[in-house]
Every structure is written in C-alpha cells, then in structure tokens.
Amino acid sequence: MLVLSGVEAMNGMANASYSHAIMIAPLDTRQLMTVVAVARTRSFTEAAKSLHLTQSAVSHAVKALENDIGHRLFEREGRRIRPTEPGEFIIREATEILARLESMRERIGNFDGWGRGRLRVGATPACAHLVLPEIIREFKQSFPGCSISISPSSGKQNIERLRRNEVDLVLAFNVGSDATDLESLEWFEDELQVVMPPFHPLAQKSEIDLNDLSGETLHLHGGGNPADEIIKDKLHSQGVRPAELIEVGSMEAILEMVKIGQGLAFVPKWVAGLDLTKGSLTLRPVVDSGLKRNWSCFWARQHELTLFEETFVGLCLEAKERLLGRNILEYA
C-alpha cells in the first residue's frame, strides 16, 4: 500500500484540478460577441453588418459555439429568430462578460498616463449646446489628456447608442420603464412652458390655458424628438387645435421664429434663459400642464463607471447649484 505524504497529496490534488481545468476549454469571446449581436438584432444579416463580417462567418461562429456547448442557441419563428433557454442564459452571461472585458481594456489604457483615455457622452442638442460646455471645460481641467466626444441626438437614439456601446453616458429625460438594462442617476426636473415675444397678446397673462393656443401656430423640434410627443399628446387630450404645427429642426431656429412673431413654442426655462434676460422673449407657465420632464444620467447596468465617467457625472450634479443660481435651470 502506497502512502502519500501531506505535501505529495496536496500536489496531486492541485495537478488533478489543473488537468480538469485544461479539459474544460474557455469559451471563445469572438463567438460570444457574435451571439450577443445576433440576439440584439434578431437577425444574422443585421448582426453581420454590425460586426463588419459576412453572414456566413456569423452563422459559422454561432454553429461552432452550439457544437462546443452542446445546445442550440436560437430557433426560427418565421423570418425572425429568438433565443432558446440555453441561448438566453449564454446571452445574459456573455453580455456581462464582454462589458467587463471592455471595461478592463479601458482601465488598462488609463495606465498609459494620468488623464489619458476617452469619454463618449450622448445628450440632446439643446443640452449639448447650452449645458455641457462649462461642464466639459471643468472636466478638461482635471483630465486634459482625455478625449471627449458629444453625440447630440434625441434621448431614445442615444439610449440605443448606449446599448450598442457607442457612447458611455447618456443625459436624457423620460426614457421610459423599459430601460431595465440601464443604471440611472436622477439629474433635474424641468417643465415645458409657452415661449412668445413680449408683444404677443398672451404675454399679458400670468398663466396660459391650453385652450388659449387654439388657432395659434406652434413650432416643434421634429426628428422624433420626445418632447414633441409630450406636447402633441397634451394638446390632443385637451382637444386643442392649433392653426399649424411646424417642425423646425433645431431649438435655435425655434427661438428665432418665435422672436419675430412667427408662432409660439413649448420650451423649458433653461433653454430660453439668455433671451429671457435680454427681454427678447417671454415665458409663461401652462395651467395644470403636466408637462414636466425628469432628466437622468444613464449608463449600462453591467458597466462599472471609470474615473472619467464618475468625474463627469459628478460635475453634472454640481452644475445644478451653479445653474440654479443663474435662474437658468429649475431643479427638483
């Protein structure tokens, strides 16, 4: 009978564990990335486009992973596909793993030098134009070597970019209850009010009733802006029929049209702040309007904020007090 010493026994157990680990090969991250892309787009063709691969390469990667784990990952429903139960598990775990790998790469990149890296922010055009410049200036004072880019677009569009990892943070309002895959931090609350030139008859009123807007020309932003939907829904629910709804395309153009008496618009106080100070525009609240918007900062739930992102979010929160002191923003 062979008796092993304690050290020999421990070495034997370690070798056995090591051999077992060798037998269980790790999953291929490229295959995982492909499966996640297919799940996101619900299409092998669209997944191939997003990954800059051929459809054949995508199909081969999914098939190889299925053979590796011994389970089908997708099944067809007509022209669409949906994940199987093992597929849903793989997709959920792979999404978290890939996000952590991306975070690891970014953090390793930070070791190249203090303050070097990148920060990608999605924000509405008005927010990017009026709120972010001073925040960016302060951010660059702390991290002069960090490359920062702003994607001015609607909140819904930027949320989709966030899900595709095309931006790191999104500043948006009223995104909806379906954003369960995102983390958020409340930023501020604003309210849409009616902006008009000082010489408009409604400027004599302290508050505007929505019925006062019947027969008036109203300017909207257009391009699927969520604020437009809030306004349209409110007008429709109150039975208010404007003379015309004109999609202008930018907030700057809307304000200029209103200044010269070519219609009215709904804007928050912080957007018209400078013109209100100059006296070129007048802002009036709507009686029981229900036109409040809750702004938040969003990021992917599985993503751990980098130092750059934490600093930027902190500067956004600090800006509340400074902007409130200027009577530009009214925060909750």
Tab-separated table of N, CA, C and O in Angstrom, residues 212-267:
chain	number	residue	atom	x	y	z
A	212	ASP	N	-56.023	78.558	-24.843
A	212	ASP	CA	-55.568	79.826	-25.424
A	212	ASP	C	-54.760	79.600	-26.695
A	212	ASP	O	-54.573	80.526	-27.495
A	213	LEU	N	-54.260	78.387	-26.877
A	213	LEU	CA	-53.382	78.093	-28.012
A	213	LEU	C	-54.146	77.622	-29.241
A	213	LEU	O	-53.548	77.388	-30.287
A	214	SER	N	-55.464	77.474	-29.124
A	214	SER	CA	-56.264	77.111	-30.295
A	214	SER	C	-56.137	78.204	-31.346
A	214	SER	O	-56.279	79.398	-31.048
A	215	GLY	N	-55.871	77.799	-32.578
A	215	GLY	CA	-55.718	78.765	-33.663
A	215	GLY	C	-54.333	79.380	-33.751
A	215	GLY	O	-54.063	80.164	-34.676
A	216	GLU	N	-53.401	79.038	-32.825
A	216	GLU	CA	-52.040	79.574	-32.867
A	216	GLU	C	-51.126	78.625	-33.652
A	216	GLU	O	-51.334	77.408	-33.689
A	217	THR	N	-50.115	79.196	-34.274
A	217	THR	CA	-49.067	78.383	-34.904
A	217	THR	C	-48.061	77.970	-33.841
A	217	THR	O	-47.549	78.811	-33.097
A	218	LEU	N	-47.789	76.676	-33.763
A	218	LEU	CA	-46.849	76.156	-32.776
A	218	LEU	C	-45.681	75.481	-33.472
A	218	LEU	O	-45.865	74.734	-34.444
A	219	HIS	N	-44.490	75.732	-32.966
A	219	HIS	CA	-43.278	75.137	-33.530
A	219	HIS	C	-42.838	73.935	-32.705
A	219	HIS	O	-42.805	73.985	-31.469
A	220	LEU	N	-42.501	72.864	-33.407
A	220	LEU	CA	-41.959	71.663	-32.786
A	220	LEU	C	-40.541	71.443	-33.287
A	220	LEU	O	-40.130	71.996	-34.316
A	221	HIS	N	-39.814	70.613	-32.557
A	221	HIS	CA	-38.426	70.354	-32.963
A	221	HIS	C	-38.368	69.446	-34.179
A	221	HIS	O	-37.632	69.681	-35.122
A	222	GLY	N	-39.167	68.366	-34.158
A	222	GLY	CA	-39.142	67.410	-35.265
A	222	GLY	C	-38.071	66.347	-35.065
A	222	GLY	O	-37.336	66.330	-34.081
A	223	GLY	N	-37.971	65.456	-36.039
A	223	GLY	CA	-36.948	64.423	-35.993
A	223	GLY	C	-37.173	63.393	-34.896
A	223	GLY	O	-36.228	62.788	-34.396
A	224	GLY	N	-38.435	63.182	-34.497
A	224	GLY	CA	-38.713	62.206	-33.456
A	224	GLY	C	-38.364	62.654	-32.057
A	224	GLY	O	-38.198	61.827	-31.158
A	225	ASN	N	-38.258	63.959	-31.841
A	225	ASN	CA	-37.933	64.463	-30.512
A	225	ASN	C	-39.026	64.074	-29.511
A	225	ASN	O	-40.203	64.343	-29.740
A	226	PRO	N	-38.659	63.446	-28.374
A	226	PRO	CA	-39.675	63.003	-27.400
A	226	PRO	C	-40.516	64.147	-26.849
A	226	PRO	O	-41.675	63.941	-26.498
A	227	ALA	N	-39.954	65.351	-26.756
A	227	ALA	CA	-40.721	66.486	-26.246
A	227	ALA	C	-41.909	66.789	-27.158
A	227	ALA	O	-42.975	67.204	-26.680
A	228	ASP	N	-41.728	66.589	-28.463
A	228	ASP	CA	-42.835	66.815	-29.395
A	228	ASP	C	-44.016	65.899	-29.081
A	228	ASP	O	-45.178	66.306	-29.141
A	229	GLU	N	-43.709	64.644	-28.749
A	229	GLU	CA	-44.774	63.693	-28.437
A	229	GLU	C	-45.509	64.087	-27.171
A	229	GLU	O	-46.735	63.958	-27.075
A	230	ILE	N	-44.764	64.589	-26.175
A	230	ILE	CA	-45.397	65.057	-24.935
A	230	ILE	C	-46.370	66.186	-25.245
A	230	ILE	O	-47.497	66.220	-24.759
A	231	ILE	N	-45.931	67.123	-26.085
A	231	ILE	CA	-46.755	68.280	-26.425
A	231	ILE	C	-47.986	67.865	-27.228
A	231	ILE	O	-49.119	68.280	-26.936
A	232	LYS	N	-47.782	67.029	-28.238
A	232	LYS	CA	-48.905	66.587	-29.074
A	232	LYS	C	-49.951	65.837	-28.254
A	232	LYS	O	-51.159	66.046	-28.415
A	233	ASP	N	-49.472	64.949	-27.387
A	233	ASP	CA	-50.400	64.180	-26.557
A	233	ASP	C	-51.215	65.096	-25.652
A	233	ASP	O	-52.424	64.889	-25.463
A	234	LYS	N	-50.568	66.110	-25.095
A	234	LYS	CA	-51.266	67.028	-24.202
A	234	LYS	C	-52.305	67.846	-24.956
A	234	LYS	O	-53.440	68.020	-24.487
A	235	LEU	N	-51.945	68.357	-26.109
A	235	LEU	CA	-52.886	69.137	-26.913
A	235	LEU	C	-54.083	68.274	-27.327
A	235	LEU	O	-55.239	68.720	-27.281
A	236	HIS	N	-53.791	67.044	-27.751
A	236	HIS	CA	-54.859	66.149	-28.197
A	236	HIS	C	-55.807	65.809	-27.050
A	236	HIS	O	-57.039	65.794	-27.236
A	237	SER	N	-55.240	65.535	-25.860
A	237	SER	CA	-56.082	65.171	-24.719
A	237	SER	C	-56.985	66.314	-24.288
A	237	SER	O	-58.069	66.083	-23.742
A	238	GLN	N	-56.569	67.566	-24.540
A	238	GLN	CA	-57.371	68.729	-24.159
A	238	GLN	C	-58.244	69.230	-25.313
A	238	GLN	O	-58.961	70.224	-25.155
A	239	GLY	N	-58.146	68.563	-26.455
A	239	GLY	CA	-58.950	68.970	-27.605
A	239	GLY	C	-58.519	70.298	-28.201
A	239	GLY	O	-59.330	71.001	-28.829
A	240	VAL	N	-57.254	70.658	-28.033
A	240	VAL	CA	-56.739	71.926	-28.553
A	240	VAL	C	-56.276	71.733	-29.996
A	240	VAL	O	-55.502	70.801	-30.289
A	241	ARG	N	-56.747	72.601	-30.897
A	241	ARG	CA	-56.380	72.507	-32.304
A	241	ARG	C	-55.621	73.752	-32.745
A	241	ARG	O	-56.226	74.797	-33.004
A	242	PRO	N	-54.282	73.655	-32.799
A	242	PRO	CA	-53.502	74.790	-33.288
A	242	PRO	C	-53.789	75.035	-34.763
A	242	PRO	O	-54.253	74.137	-35.486
A	243	ALA	N	-53.494	76.254	-35.212
A	243	ALA	CA	-53.659	76.549	-36.632
A	243	ALA	C	-52.706	75.702	-37.459
A	243	ALA	O	-53.060	75.225	-38.550
A	244	GLU	N	-51.478	75.487	-36.914
A	244	GLU	CA	-50.469	74.732	-37.653
A	244	GLU	C	-49.390	74.262	-36.680
A	244	GLU	O	-49.045	74.954	-35.722
A	245	LEU	N	-48.877	73.061	-36.920
A	245	LEU	CA	-47.723	72.538	-36.184
A	245	LEU	C	-46.557	72.447	-37.170
A	245	LEU	O	-46.633	71.724	-38.164
A	246	ILE	N	-45.505	73.202	-36.906
A	246	ILE	CA	-44.376	73.280	-37.828
A	246	ILE	C	-43.137	72.669	-37.178
A	246	ILE	O	-42.729	73.097	-36.090
A	247	GLU	N	-42.551	71.680	-37.820
A	247	GLU	CA	-41.306	71.089	-37.344
A	247	GLU	C	-40.140	71.886	-37.905
A	247	GLU	O	-39.932	71.941	-39.115
A	248	VAL	N	-39.409	72.518	-37.012
A	248	VAL	CA	-38.357	73.460	-37.424
A	248	VAL	C	-36.998	72.785	-37.540
A	248	VAL	O	-36.204	73.130	-38.420
A	249	GLY	N	-36.676	71.850	-36.643
A	249	GLY	CA	-35.414	71.123	-36.776
A	249	GLY	C	-34.357	71.439	-35.754
A	249	GLY	O	-33.455	70.646	-35.538
A	250	SER	N	-34.435	72.593	-35.114
A	250	SER	CA	-33.459	72.924	-34.073
A	250	SER	C	-34.072	73.915	-33.103
A	250	SER	O	-34.944	74.703	-33.467
A	251	MET	N	-33.594	73.871	-31.851
A	251	MET	CA	-34.123	74.772	-30.845
A	251	MET	C	-33.754	76.217	-31.142
A	251	MET	O	-34.546	77.146	-30.904
A	252	GLU	N	-32.550	76.415	-31.674
A	252	GLU	CA	-32.134	77.788	-32.014
A	252	GLU	C	-33.066	78.398	-33.050
A	252	GLU	O	-33.476	79.558	-32.927
A	253	ALA	N	-33.445	77.600	-34.059
A	253	ALA	CA	-34.348	78.101	-35.098
A	253	ALA	C	-35.741	78.370	-34.529
A	253	ALA	O	-36.404	79.353	-34.910
A	254	ILE	N	-36.186	77.512	-33.628
A	254	ILE	CA	-37.495	77.726	-32.995
A	254	ILE	C	-37.529	79.065	-32.280
A	254	ILE	O	-38.475	79.861	-32.435
A	255	LEU	N	-36.517	79.347	-31.480
A	255	LEU	CA	-36.489	80.604	-30.721
A	255	LEU	C	-36.448	81.812	-31.644
A	255	LEU	O	-37.078	82.842	-31.372
A	256	GLU	N	-35.717	81.704	-32.746
A	256	GLU	CA	-35.638	82.832	-33.680
A	256	GLU	C	-36.981	83.081	-34.357
A	256	GLU	O	-37.378	84.234	-34.564
A	257	MET	N	-37.693	81.996	-34.701
A	257	MET	CA	-39.008	82.156	-35.310
A	257	MET	C	-39.976	82.813	-34.338
A	257	MET	O	-40.766	83.692	-34.706
A	258	VAL	N	-39.918	82.409	-33.081
A	258	VAL	CA	-40.803	82.986	-32.071
A	258	VAL	C	-40.492	84.463	-31.853
A	258	VAL	O	-41.400	85.295	-31.701
A	259	LYS	N	-39.217	84.828	-31.863
A	259	LYS	CA	-38.812	86.224	-31.630
A	259	LYS	C	-39.450	87.178	-32.624
A	259	LYS	O	-39.822	88.306	-32.272
A	260	ILE	N	-39.560	86.725	-33.873
A	260	ILE	CA	-40.089	87.624	-34.903
A	260	ILE	C	-41.605	87.472	-35.064
A	260	ILE	O	-42.180	87.950	-36.057
A	261	GLY	N	-42.244	86.795	-34.115
A	261	GLY	CA	-43.692	86.709	-34.123
A	261	GLY	C	-44.272	85.661	-35.030
A	261	GLY	O	-45.468	85.697	-35.329
A	262	GLN	N	-43.445	84.694	-35.446
A	262	GLN	CA	-43.935	83.646	-36.326
A	262	GLN	C	-44.279	82.379	-35.546
A	262	GLN	O	-43.709	81.317	-35.745
A	263	GLY	N	-45.190	82.501	-34.603
A	263	GLY	CA	-45.639	81.339	-33.862
A	263	GLY	C	-45.112	81.290	-32.437
A	263	GLY	O	-44.293	82.118	-32.021
A	264	LEU	N	-45.599	80.293	-31.688
A	264	LEU	CA	-45.211	80.077	-30.300
A	264	LEU	C	-44.560	78.699	-30.190
A	264	LEU	O	-44.553	77.919	-31.146
A	265	ALA	N	-44.030	78.395	-29.007
A	265	ALA	CA	-43.399	77.089	-28.804
A	265	ALA	C	-43.414	76.726	-27.323
A	265	ALA	O	-43.603	77.594	-26.460
A	266	PHE	N	-43.212	75.452	-27.049
A	266	PHE	CA	-43.051	74.967	-25.677
A	266	PHE	C	-41.572	74.701	-25.423
A	266	PHE	O	-40.954	73.886	-26.131
A	267	VAL	N	-40.989	75.348	-24.440
A	267	VAL	CA	-39.585	75.139	-24.099
A	267	VAL	C	-39.425	75.209	-22.574
A	267	VAL	O	-40.238	75.849	-21.897
